[in-house]
Amino acid sequence: MVNMTTEAAVISTKGLNLYYGDNHALQDINISFERNRVTALIGPSGCGKSTLIRCFNRMNDLVDNVRVQGQILFDGEDIASPRTDVVEIRKRIGMVFQKPNPFPKSVYENVAYGPRVHGIKDKKILDQIVEKSLKDAALWDEVKDRLHASALGLSGGQQQRLCIARTLAVEPEVILMDEPCSSLDPIATTKIEDLIEELKKRYTVIIVTHNMQQAARSSDYTGFMYLGKLIEFGETCQIFEAPGERLTENYVTGRFG
Amino acid sequence: MGEKFHEELKELRREFCEYSNFSSLMLKDAFEALKSGDVDLSADVNARKKQLSGWSDHFDERLLTLIALYQPMAQDVRTIICTLKMNTAFYRIGRYGKDIAILVPDFATSGHLGRMLNLPYMAELVFSMIDDTLEAYRSGNISLISDFSGRDDRVDDLRYSVFREGVTYMMEDPRTISRCMDYVMIARYLERCGDHCCSMAEKIHYMVTGEKVDIS
């Protein structure tokens, strides 16, 4: 097990339990995510990994019958509390989803949307933000001549990087990625993985993936979840080379899942 | 991946044990031929080298294919890396068998000196290390290889004692030089085989437990 001091942790949970009605979807989760590191969450479908990261920016709020117990600390503050400003949290903790979901607007507008919502109106500043975000998402060179064309005309991989640029535009601290490459081809996947490597210099990245090789390649830490429990958490090379738990071993070697 | 991969890996391990036996038998037969002056047996060992090298290449290729196709993890990847390393080691052990075999015709005419400078005892120790390495790989029983450090020390001491004893004979009678030099070389080959066993034992320990140990 990796011991992480709470100072180094950006997000941590203490005794986190989540119920969908009678379904106990997350069971006593205690986990910490270190700043400027990539942490991967792996586990078979339905194990709770997406549910867990959706807790971090309160995306589960919209689900009926959901009940959350325990603490989710973000920079020391409990974000599970009803007093939390959800919009503020979603600005600081951005999310990229499985399927690229650009708005049916231009490339430019997709990226400028967030900053506008947060009150930036100056065209010059917006231009700068759009350019910087697209550059950071390694997309600028491909779209700089078509900033005002529809984002829906981009390829799947480009759309996904656009969604990452859209997330970066509001300068989050943490980026949650829920299987960001599962609908992309291998080349687009490689680009996203290279991008993750770059992003971790400035952001904390938490990625949910079904692709074990992707977790092994792109993350510093890996957590393995099974049936709503965090079974094992450790440095990625340890989890994939010599896992401590039999369940992890069986999952990463493809014996179930 | 799942079942198909694990079936393939299991079958590969089974065949790899056959190959390791083949290689270890080259060494054992070569030593037997040396002791008894059996020129036919030594020629037979020498002839096996082609099959040894073909087999070794074959395992390298198959293991690489498994990595490329399945990108194995955890114990699976440890097993593959362990097998790759053991492949090199067992190839070397077979080749040392061949190296000993080609010395046999000389001894068949000249006869041996005394009790072969304790070489048979040294060979016995090394053979038991090879057998235990193979069994630990096959069964995962690492208690068989837990005392390799001490056994390797004994083998190293014996190698040095063969050298010193050889030197005394050579000083006493220059006609023994050629035979004693061969004994010293054979001791060196056996000592190398013991070393290969230690390095294989480290890999097997890692394969089974995921922990790295230092055996030297």
Coordinates of C-alpha atoms in Angstrom, one line a residue:
Chain A
M1 CA 0.0 0.0 0.0
V2 CA 1.2 3.5 -0.7
N3 CA 1.1 5.9 2.2
M4 CA 0.2 9.3 1.1
T5 CA 0.2 12.2 3.4
T6 CA -3.0 14.2 3.3
E7 CA -1.1 17.4 2.3
A8 CA -0.1 15.8 -0.9
A9 CA -3.6 14.6 -1.6
V10 CA -5.9 16.8 -3.6
I11 CA -8.9 14.7 -3.2
S12 CA -9.5 12.1 -0.6
T13 CA -12.4 10.2 0.7
K14 CA -13.1 8.9 4.2
G15 CA -15.6 6.1 4.7
L16 CA -17.4 7.0 1.5
N17 CA -20.6 5.0 1.0
L18 CA -23.1 5.5 -1.8
Y19 CA -26.4 3.9 -2.3
Y20 CA -28.6 3.9 -5.4
G21 CA -31.9 3.0 -3.6
D22 CA -31.1 -0.3 -2.0
N23 CA -28.0 -0.9 -4.1
H24 CA -24.9 -0.3 -2.0
A25 CA -22.7 0.9 -4.9
L26 CA -19.7 2.3 -3.0
Q27 CA -18.7 0.6 0.2
D28 CA -16.5 2.3 2.7
I29 CA -14.1 3.8 0.2
N30 CA -10.9 5.4 1.6
I31 CA -8.7 6.7 -1.2
S32 CA -6.4 9.6 -1.8
F33 CA -5.4 11.2 -5.1
E34 CA -2.0 12.9 -5.1
R35 CA -1.4 16.3 -6.7
N36 CA 0.2 16.3 -10.2
R37 CA -0.1 12.6 -10.5
V38 CA -2.3 10.4 -12.7
T39 CA -4.3 7.9 -10.9
A40 CA -6.1 5.1 -12.8
L41 CA -9.2 3.3 -11.5
I42 CA -9.7 -0.1 -13.0
G43 CA -12.2 -2.9 -12.3
P44 CA -14.9 -4.8 -14.1
S45 CA -18.1 -3.1 -15.3
G46 CA -20.4 -2.1 -12.5
C47 CA -17.7 -2.1 -9.8
G48 CA -18.3 1.5 -9.0
K49 CA -15.3 3.3 -10.5
S50 CA -17.4 5.7 -12.6
T51 CA -19.7 6.2 -9.6
L52 CA -16.7 7.1 -7.5
I53 CA -15.2 9.8 -9.9
R54 CA -18.7 11.2 -10.5
C55 CA -18.9 11.8 -6.7
F56 CA -15.9 14.2 -7.1
N57 CA -17.8 16.8 -9.1
R58 CA -21.2 15.8 -7.8
M59 CA -22.5 14.4 -11.0
N60 CA -24.5 11.8 -9.1
D61 CA -26.7 14.6 -7.8
L62 CA -29.1 14.1 -10.7
V63 CA -29.5 10.4 -10.1
D64 CA -32.8 9.5 -8.4
N65 CA -32.6 7.8 -5.0
V66 CA -28.9 8.4 -4.5
R67 CA -27.6 8.6 -1.0
V68 CA -24.0 9.5 -0.1
Q69 CA -22.4 9.0 3.3
G70 CA -18.9 9.8 4.5
Q71 CA -16.5 12.5 3.5
I72 CA -15.1 13.6 0.2
L73 CA -12.4 16.1 0.9
F74 CA -11.2 18.4 -1.8
D75 CA -8.3 20.6 -0.6
G76 CA -9.5 19.9 2.9
E77 CA -13.2 20.8 2.3
D78 CA -16.0 18.4 2.4
I79 CA -17.6 18.7 -1.1
A80 CA -20.4 16.2 -0.2
S81 CA -21.9 18.8 2.0
P82 CA -25.1 20.5 0.8
R83 CA -23.5 23.9 1.3
T84 CA -21.0 23.2 -1.5
D85 CA -21.3 25.4 -4.6
V86 CA -21.6 22.8 -7.3
V87 CA -20.8 25.1 -10.2
E88 CA -17.6 26.2 -8.4
I89 CA -16.7 22.5 -7.8
R90 CA -17.2 21.6 -11.5
K91 CA -15.0 24.5 -12.5
R92 CA -12.2 23.3 -10.3
I93 CA -12.8 19.6 -11.0
G94 CA -13.3 19.2 -14.8
M95 CA -14.6 16.0 -16.4
V96 CA -14.1 14.3 -19.8
F97 CA -16.6 11.7 -20.7
Q98 CA -16.5 8.4 -22.6
K99 CA -18.0 9.7 -25.8
P100 CA -16.8 13.0 -27.1
N101 CA -19.7 15.4 -26.5
P102 CA -18.8 18.8 -28.1
F103 CA -21.6 21.3 -28.2
P104 CA -23.2 21.8 -31.6
K105 CA -21.3 25.0 -32.0
S106 CA -18.0 26.1 -33.5
V107 CA -14.7 24.9 -32.2
Y108 CA -14.1 28.3 -30.8
E109 CA -17.4 28.5 -29.0
N110 CA -17.0 25.1 -27.4
V111 CA -13.8 26.3 -25.7
A112 CA -15.0 29.8 -24.9
Y113 CA -18.3 28.5 -23.4
G114 CA -16.9 27.8 -19.9
P115 CA -15.0 31.0 -19.4
R116 CA -18.1 32.9 -20.6
V117 CA -20.3 31.1 -18.1
H118 CA -17.8 32.2 -15.5
G119 CA -18.2 35.8 -16.5
I120 CA -15.3 36.5 -19.0
K121 CA -16.6 38.7 -21.8
D122 CA -13.5 40.4 -23.2
K123 CA -12.9 39.1 -26.7
K124 CA -9.1 39.4 -26.4
I125 CA -9.0 37.4 -23.2
L126 CA -11.3 34.8 -24.6
D127 CA -9.1 34.5 -27.8
Q128 CA -6.1 33.9 -25.6
I129 CA -7.9 31.3 -23.5
V130 CA -9.1 29.5 -26.6
E131 CA -5.7 29.4 -28.1
K132 CA -3.9 28.3 -25.0
S133 CA -6.5 25.6 -24.1
L134 CA -6.4 24.2 -27.7
K135 CA -2.6 24.2 -27.6
D136 CA -2.5 22.5 -24.2
A137 CA -4.9 19.9 -25.5
A138 CA -2.5 19.3 -28.5
L139 CA -5.3 20.3 -30.9
W140 CA -4.4 23.9 -32.0
D141 CA -2.3 23.0 -35.1
E142 CA -5.1 20.9 -36.4
V143 CA -7.9 23.4 -35.9
K144 CA -6.4 26.9 -36.0
D145 CA -7.7 27.5 -39.5
R146 CA -11.2 26.3 -38.8
L147 CA -11.9 27.7 -35.4
H148 CA -15.3 28.9 -36.5
A149 CA -16.3 25.7 -38.3
S150 CA -18.7 23.3 -36.5
A151 CA -17.0 21.1 -33.9
L152 CA -19.1 18.2 -35.1
G153 CA -17.1 18.1 -38.2
L154 CA -13.9 17.1 -36.3
S155 CA -12.8 13.4 -36.1
G156 CA -13.7 11.5 -32.9
G157 CA -10.1 11.9 -31.6
Q158 CA -10.1 15.6 -32.3
Q159 CA -13.6 16.0 -30.7
Q160 CA -12.3 14.3 -27.6
R161 CA -9.3 16.6 -27.4
L162 CA -11.7 19.5 -28.0
C163 CA -13.6 18.3 -24.9
I164 CA -10.3 18.3 -23.0
A165 CA -9.6 21.8 -24.2
R166 CA -13.0 22.8 -23.1
T167 CA -12.3 21.4 -19.7
L168 CA -8.9 23.2 -19.5
A169 CA -10.4 26.5 -20.5
V170 CA -11.7 27.1 -17.0
E171 CA -8.4 26.2 -15.4
P172 CA -9.5 23.3 -13.3
E173 CA -7.2 21.7 -10.6
V174 CA -8.4 18.2 -11.2
I175 CA -9.4 16.5 -14.4
L176 CA -11.6 13.4 -14.2
M177 CA -11.6 11.2 -17.3
D178 CA -14.3 8.5 -17.6
E179 CA -12.9 6.1 -20.2
P180 CA -11.8 8.9 -22.5
C181 CA -10.4 6.7 -25.2
S182 CA -12.9 3.9 -25.3
S183 CA -14.5 5.2 -28.5
L184 CA -11.3 6.2 -30.2
D185 CA -9.0 4.4 -32.6
P186 CA -5.4 3.5 -31.5
I187 CA -3.7 6.6 -32.9
A188 CA -6.2 9.0 -31.3
T189 CA -5.8 7.0 -28.1
T190 CA -2.0 7.4 -28.2
K191 CA -2.5 11.2 -28.7
I192 CA -4.8 11.4 -25.6
E193 CA -2.3 9.3 -23.6
D194 CA 0.6 11.6 -24.6
L195 CA -1.6 14.5 -23.6
I196 CA -2.3 13.0 -20.2
E197 CA 1.4 12.7 -19.6
E198 CA 1.7 16.5 -20.4
L199 CA -1.4 17.4 -18.4
K200 CA -0.1 15.9 -15.2
K201 CA 2.6 18.5 -15.0
R202 CA -0.1 21.1 -14.1
Y203 CA -3.2 19.1 -13.2
T204 CA -4.2 16.1 -11.2
V205 CA -5.7 13.5 -13.4
I206 CA -8.0 10.7 -12.4
I207 CA -8.8 8.3 -15.2
V208 CA -11.3 5.4 -15.3
T209 CA -10.4 2.9 -17.9
H210 CA -11.2 -0.6 -19.0
N211 CA -8.0 -0.8 -20.9
M212 CA -5.5 -2.3 -18.6
Q213 CA -2.5 -1.4 -20.8
Q214 CA -3.7 2.1 -20.9
A215 CA -3.8 2.3 -17.1
A216 CA -0.4 0.7 -16.9
R217 CA 1.1 3.1 -19.5
S218 CA -0.4 6.4 -18.4
S219 CA -0.8 6.3 -14.6
D220 CA 1.4 6.7 -11.6
Y221 CA -1.1 5.1 -9.2
T222 CA -3.8 2.5 -9.8
G223 CA -6.8 1.6 -7.7
F224 CA -8.6 -1.7 -8.4
M225 CA -12.3 -1.8 -7.5
Y226 CA -14.6 -4.7 -7.3
L227 CA -18.3 -4.9 -6.3
G228 CA -18.2 -1.4 -4.9
K229 CA -15.1 -1.9 -2.8
L230 CA -11.6 -0.6 -3.3
I231 CA -9.6 -3.8 -3.2
E232 CA -6.1 -2.6 -3.8
F233 CA -4.4 0.7 -4.3
G234 CA -0.7 1.2 -5.1
E235 CA 1.9 2.3 -7.5
T236 CA 1.0 1.3 -11.0
C237 CA 4.0 -0.8 -11.7
Q238 CA 3.4 -2.8 -8.5
I239 CA -0.3 -3.3 -9.3
F240 CA 0.5 -4.7 -12.7
E241 CA 3.7 -6.6 -12.0
A242 CA 3.2 -7.9 -8.6
P243 CA -0.3 -7.2 -7.1
G244 CA -0.8 -7.9 -3.5
E245 CA -4.3 -9.2 -3.6
R246 CA -5.5 -12.4 -5.3
L247 CA -8.5 -10.6 -6.8
T248 CA -6.3 -7.9 -8.4
E249 CA -4.1 -10.6 -9.8
N250 CA -7.0 -12.5 -11.3
Y251 CA -8.4 -9.3 -12.8
V252 CA -5.3 -7.9 -14.4
T253 CA -4.3 -11.3 -15.8
G254 CA -7.7 -11.6 -17.4
R255 CA -9.0 -14.5 -15.3
F256 CA -12.3 -12.7 -14.8
G257 CA -13.9 -9.4 -15.6
Chain B
M1 CA -7.6 -12.9 -23.5
G2 CA -8.5 -15.1 -20.6
E3 CA -8.7 -18.8 -21.3
K4 CA -7.0 -19.2 -24.6
F5 CA -3.9 -17.3 -23.4
H6 CA -3.7 -19.2 -20.2
E7 CA -4.0 -22.5 -22.0
E8 CA -1.2 -21.5 -24.4
L9 CA 1.0 -20.3 -21.5
K10 CA 0.4 -23.6 -19.6
E11 CA 1.2 -25.7 -22.7
L12 CA 4.3 -23.6 -23.3
R13 CA 5.5 -24.1 -19.7
R14 CA 5.0 -27.8 -20.1
E15 CA 7.1 -27.9 -23.3
F16 CA 9.7 -25.6 -21.8
C17 CA 10.2 -28.2 -19.0
E18 CA 10.9 -30.8 -21.7
Y19 CA 13.4 -28.6 -23.3
S20 CA 15.1 -27.8 -19.9
N21 CA 15.3 -31.5 -19.2
F22 CA 16.8 -32.1 -22.7
S23 CA 19.4 -29.4 -21.9
S24 CA 20.2 -30.7 -18.5
L25 CA 20.5 -34.2 -19.9
M26 CA 23.2 -33.0 -22.3
L27 CA 25.3 -31.8 -19.3
K28 CA 24.6 -35.0 -17.3
D29 CA 25.3 -37.4 -20.3
A30 CA 28.4 -35.4 -21.2
F31 CA 29.7 -35.9 -17.6
E32 CA 28.8 -39.5 -17.6
A33 CA 30.6 -40.0 -20.9
L34 CA 33.6 -38.2 -19.4
K35 CA 33.8 -40.4 -16.4
S36 CA 33.4 -43.7 -18.3
G37 CA 35.3 -42.6 -21.4
D38 CA 32.2 -43.4 -23.5
V39 CA 33.1 -41.8 -26.9
D40 CA 29.8 -42.8 -28.5
L41 CA 27.8 -41.1 -25.8
S42 CA 29.9 -37.9 -26.1
A43 CA 29.4 -37.8 -29.9
D44 CA 25.7 -38.2 -29.3
V45 CA 25.7 -35.2 -26.9
N46 CA 27.7 -33.2 -29.4
A47 CA 25.1 -34.0 -32.0
R48 CA 22.2 -32.7 -29.9
K49 CA 23.5 -29.1 -30.0
K50 CA 21.5 -28.3 -33.2
Q51 CA 18.2 -29.4 -31.6
L52 CA 19.1 -27.4 -28.5
S53 CA 19.6 -24.2 -30.4
G54 CA 16.5 -24.7 -32.6
W55 CA 14.4 -25.3 -29.5
S56 CA 15.8 -22.2 -27.7
D57 CA 15.0 -20.0 -30.7
H58 CA 11.6 -21.5 -30.9
F59 CA 10.8 -20.5 -27.3
D60 CA 12.1 -17.0 -27.7
E61 CA 9.8 -16.6 -30.6
R62 CA 6.8 -18.0 -28.9
L63 CA 7.3 -16.0 -25.8
L64 CA 7.6 -12.8 -27.8
T65 CA 4.5 -13.7 -29.7
L66 CA 2.6 -14.1 -26.4
I67 CA 3.7 -10.7 -25.2
A68 CA 2.8 -9.0 -28.5
L69 CA -0.6 -10.7 -28.8
Y70 CA -1.8 -10.5 -25.2
Q71 CA 0.3 -7.9 -23.3
P72 CA 0.2 -10.0 -20.2
M73 CA 0.2 -8.6 -16.7
A74 CA 1.1 -9.6 -13.1
Q75 CA 2.1 -13.3 -12.7
D76 CA 1.6 -13.9 -16.4
V77 CA 4.2 -11.4 -17.4
R78 CA 6.5 -12.5 -14.6
T79 CA 6.2 -16.1 -15.9
I80 CA 7.0 -15.0 -19.4
I81 CA 10.0 -13.0 -18.4
C82 CA 11.2 -15.7 -16.1
T83 CA 10.9 -18.3 -18.9
L84 CA 12.7 -16.0 -21.4
K85 CA 15.6 -15.7 -19.0
M86 CA 15.6 -19.4 -18.2
N87 CA 15.7 -20.1 -21.9
T88 CA 19.0 -18.4 -22.2
A89 CA 20.3 -20.1 -19.1
F90 CA 19.3 -23.6 -20.2
Y91 CA 20.7 -23.0 -23.6
R92 CA 24.1 -22.2 -21.9
I93 CA 23.8 -25.3 -19.7
G94 CA 23.3 -27.5 -22.8
R95 CA 26.2 -25.9 -24.5
Y96 CA 28.5 -26.5 -21.5
G97 CA 27.4 -30.2 -21.9
K98 CA 28.6 -30.0 -25.5
D99 CA 31.9 -28.3 -24.3
I100 CA 32.5 -31.2 -21.9
A101 CA 31.5 -33.8 -24.5
I102 CA 34.2 -32.7 -27.0
L103 CA 36.9 -33.3 -24.3
V104 CA 35.9 -36.9 -23.8
P105 CA 37.9 -38.5 -26.7
D106 CA 41.2 -37.3 -25.2
F107 CA 40.4 -38.7 -21.8
A108 CA 39.2 -42.0 -23.4
T109 CA 42.8 -42.6 -24.6
S110 CA 44.7 -41.0 -21.7
G111 CA 42.6 -42.2 -18.8
H112 CA 41.7 -40.1 -15.7
L113 CA 43.9 -38.8 -12.9
G114 CA 43.0 -40.2 -9.5
R115 CA 39.4 -39.3 -8.5
M116 CA 39.1 -36.6 -11.2
L117 CA 40.0 -33.9 -8.6
N118 CA 36.6 -34.2 -6.9
L119 CA 34.8 -33.2 -10.1
P120 CA 32.2 -35.9 -9.8
Y121 CA 31.1 -34.6 -6.4
M122 CA 31.0 -31.1 -7.8
A123 CA 28.9 -32.3 -10.7
E124 CA 26.5 -34.0 -8.4
L125 CA 25.9 -30.7 -6.5
V126 CA 25.4 -28.8 -9.7
F127 CA 23.0 -31.4 -11.1
S128 CA 20.9 -31.3 -8.0
M129 CA 20.7 -27.5 -8.3
I130 CA 19.6 -27.9 -11.9
D131 CA 16.9 -30.5 -11.0
D132 CA 15.6 -28.3 -8.1
T133 CA 15.5 -25.2 -10.4
L134 CA 13.4 -27.1 -12.9
E135 CA 11.1 -28.6 -10.3
A136 CA 10.6 -25.2 -8.6
Y137 CA 9.8 -23.7 -12.0
R138 CA 7.4 -26.5 -12.8
S139 CA 5.6 -26.7 -9.4
G140 CA 6.2 -23.2 -8.0
N141 CA 7.7 -24.8 -4.9
I142 CA 10.3 -22.2 -4.0
S143 CA 11.4 -24.0 -0.8
L144 CA 13.5 -26.1 -3.2
I145 CA 15.6 -23.2 -4.2
S146 CA 15.8 -21.3 -0.9
D147 CA 19.2 -22.7 0.0
F148 CA 20.9 -21.9 -3.3
S149 CA 23.1 -19.3 -1.9
G150 CA 24.9 -21.9 0.3
R151 CA 24.9 -24.5 -2.4
D152 CA 26.5 -22.1 -4.8
D153 CA 29.2 -21.2 -2.3
R154 CA 30.1 -24.9 -2.0
V155 CA 30.3 -25.2 -5.8
D156 CA 32.5 -22.1 -5.9
D157 CA 34.8 -23.6 -3.2
L158 CA 35.0 -26.8 -5.2
R159 CA 36.0 -25.0 -8.3
Y160 CA 38.8 -23.3 -6.5
S161 CA 39.9 -26.6 -4.9
V162 CA 40.0 -28.3 -8.4
F163 CA 42.2 -25.5 -9.6
R164 CA 44.6 -25.8 -6.6
E165 CA 44.8 -29.6 -6.7
G166 CA 45.3 -29.4 -10.5
V167 CA 48.2 -27.0 -10.1
T168 CA 50.0 -29.4 -7.7
Y169 CA 49.8 -32.2 -10.2
M170 CA 50.9 -30.1 -13.0
M171 CA 54.0 -28.9 -11.0
E172 CA 54.8 -32.4 -10.1
D173 CA 54.4 -33.9 -13.6
P174 CA 54.1 -31.7 -16.7
R175 CA 52.6 -34.7 -18.6
T176 CA 49.4 -34.1 -16.6
I177 CA 49.1 -30.5 -17.8
S178 CA 46.7 -31.1 -20.6
R179 CA 44.4 -33.2 -18.5
C180 CA 44.5 -30.9 -15.5
M181 CA 43.8 -27.9 -17.7
D182 CA 40.8 -29.7 -19.0
Y183 CA 39.7 -30.5 -15.4
V184 CA 40.0 -26.8 -14.5
M185 CA 37.9 -25.9 -17.6
I186 CA 35.3 -28.4 -16.7
A187 CA 35.2 -27.1 -13.1
R188 CA 34.7 -23.6 -14.6
Y189 CA 31.8 -24.9 -16.8
L190 CA 30.1 -26.6 -13.8
E191 CA 30.6 -23.5 -11.7
R192 CA 28.9 -21.4 -14.4
C193 CA 26.0 -23.8 -14.5
G194 CA 25.6 -23.3 -10.7
D195 CA 25.6 -19.6 -11.3
H196 CA 22.9 -19.9 -13.9
C197 CA 20.8 -21.9 -11.4
C198 CA 21.1 -19.0 -8.9
S199 CA 20.0 -16.5 -11.4
M200 CA 17.2 -18.7 -12.5
A201 CA 16.2 -19.2 -8.8
E202 CA 15.9 -15.4 -8.5
K203 CA 13.6 -15.2 -11.5
I204 CA 11.5 -18.1 -10.2
H205 CA 11.2 -16.5 -6.8
Y206 CA 10.0 -13.4 -8.5
M207 CA 7.7 -15.3 -10.8
V208 CA 6.0 -17.0 -7.9
T209 CA 5.9 -14.3 -5.2
G210 CA 6.4 -11.0 -7.1
E211 CA 9.3 -10.2 -4.7
K212 CA 12.8 -9.7 -5.9
V213 CA 15.6 -11.5 -4.0
D214 CA 19.3 -11.6 -4.4
I215 CA 20.9 -15.0 -4.6
S216 CA 24.6 -15.1 -5.3

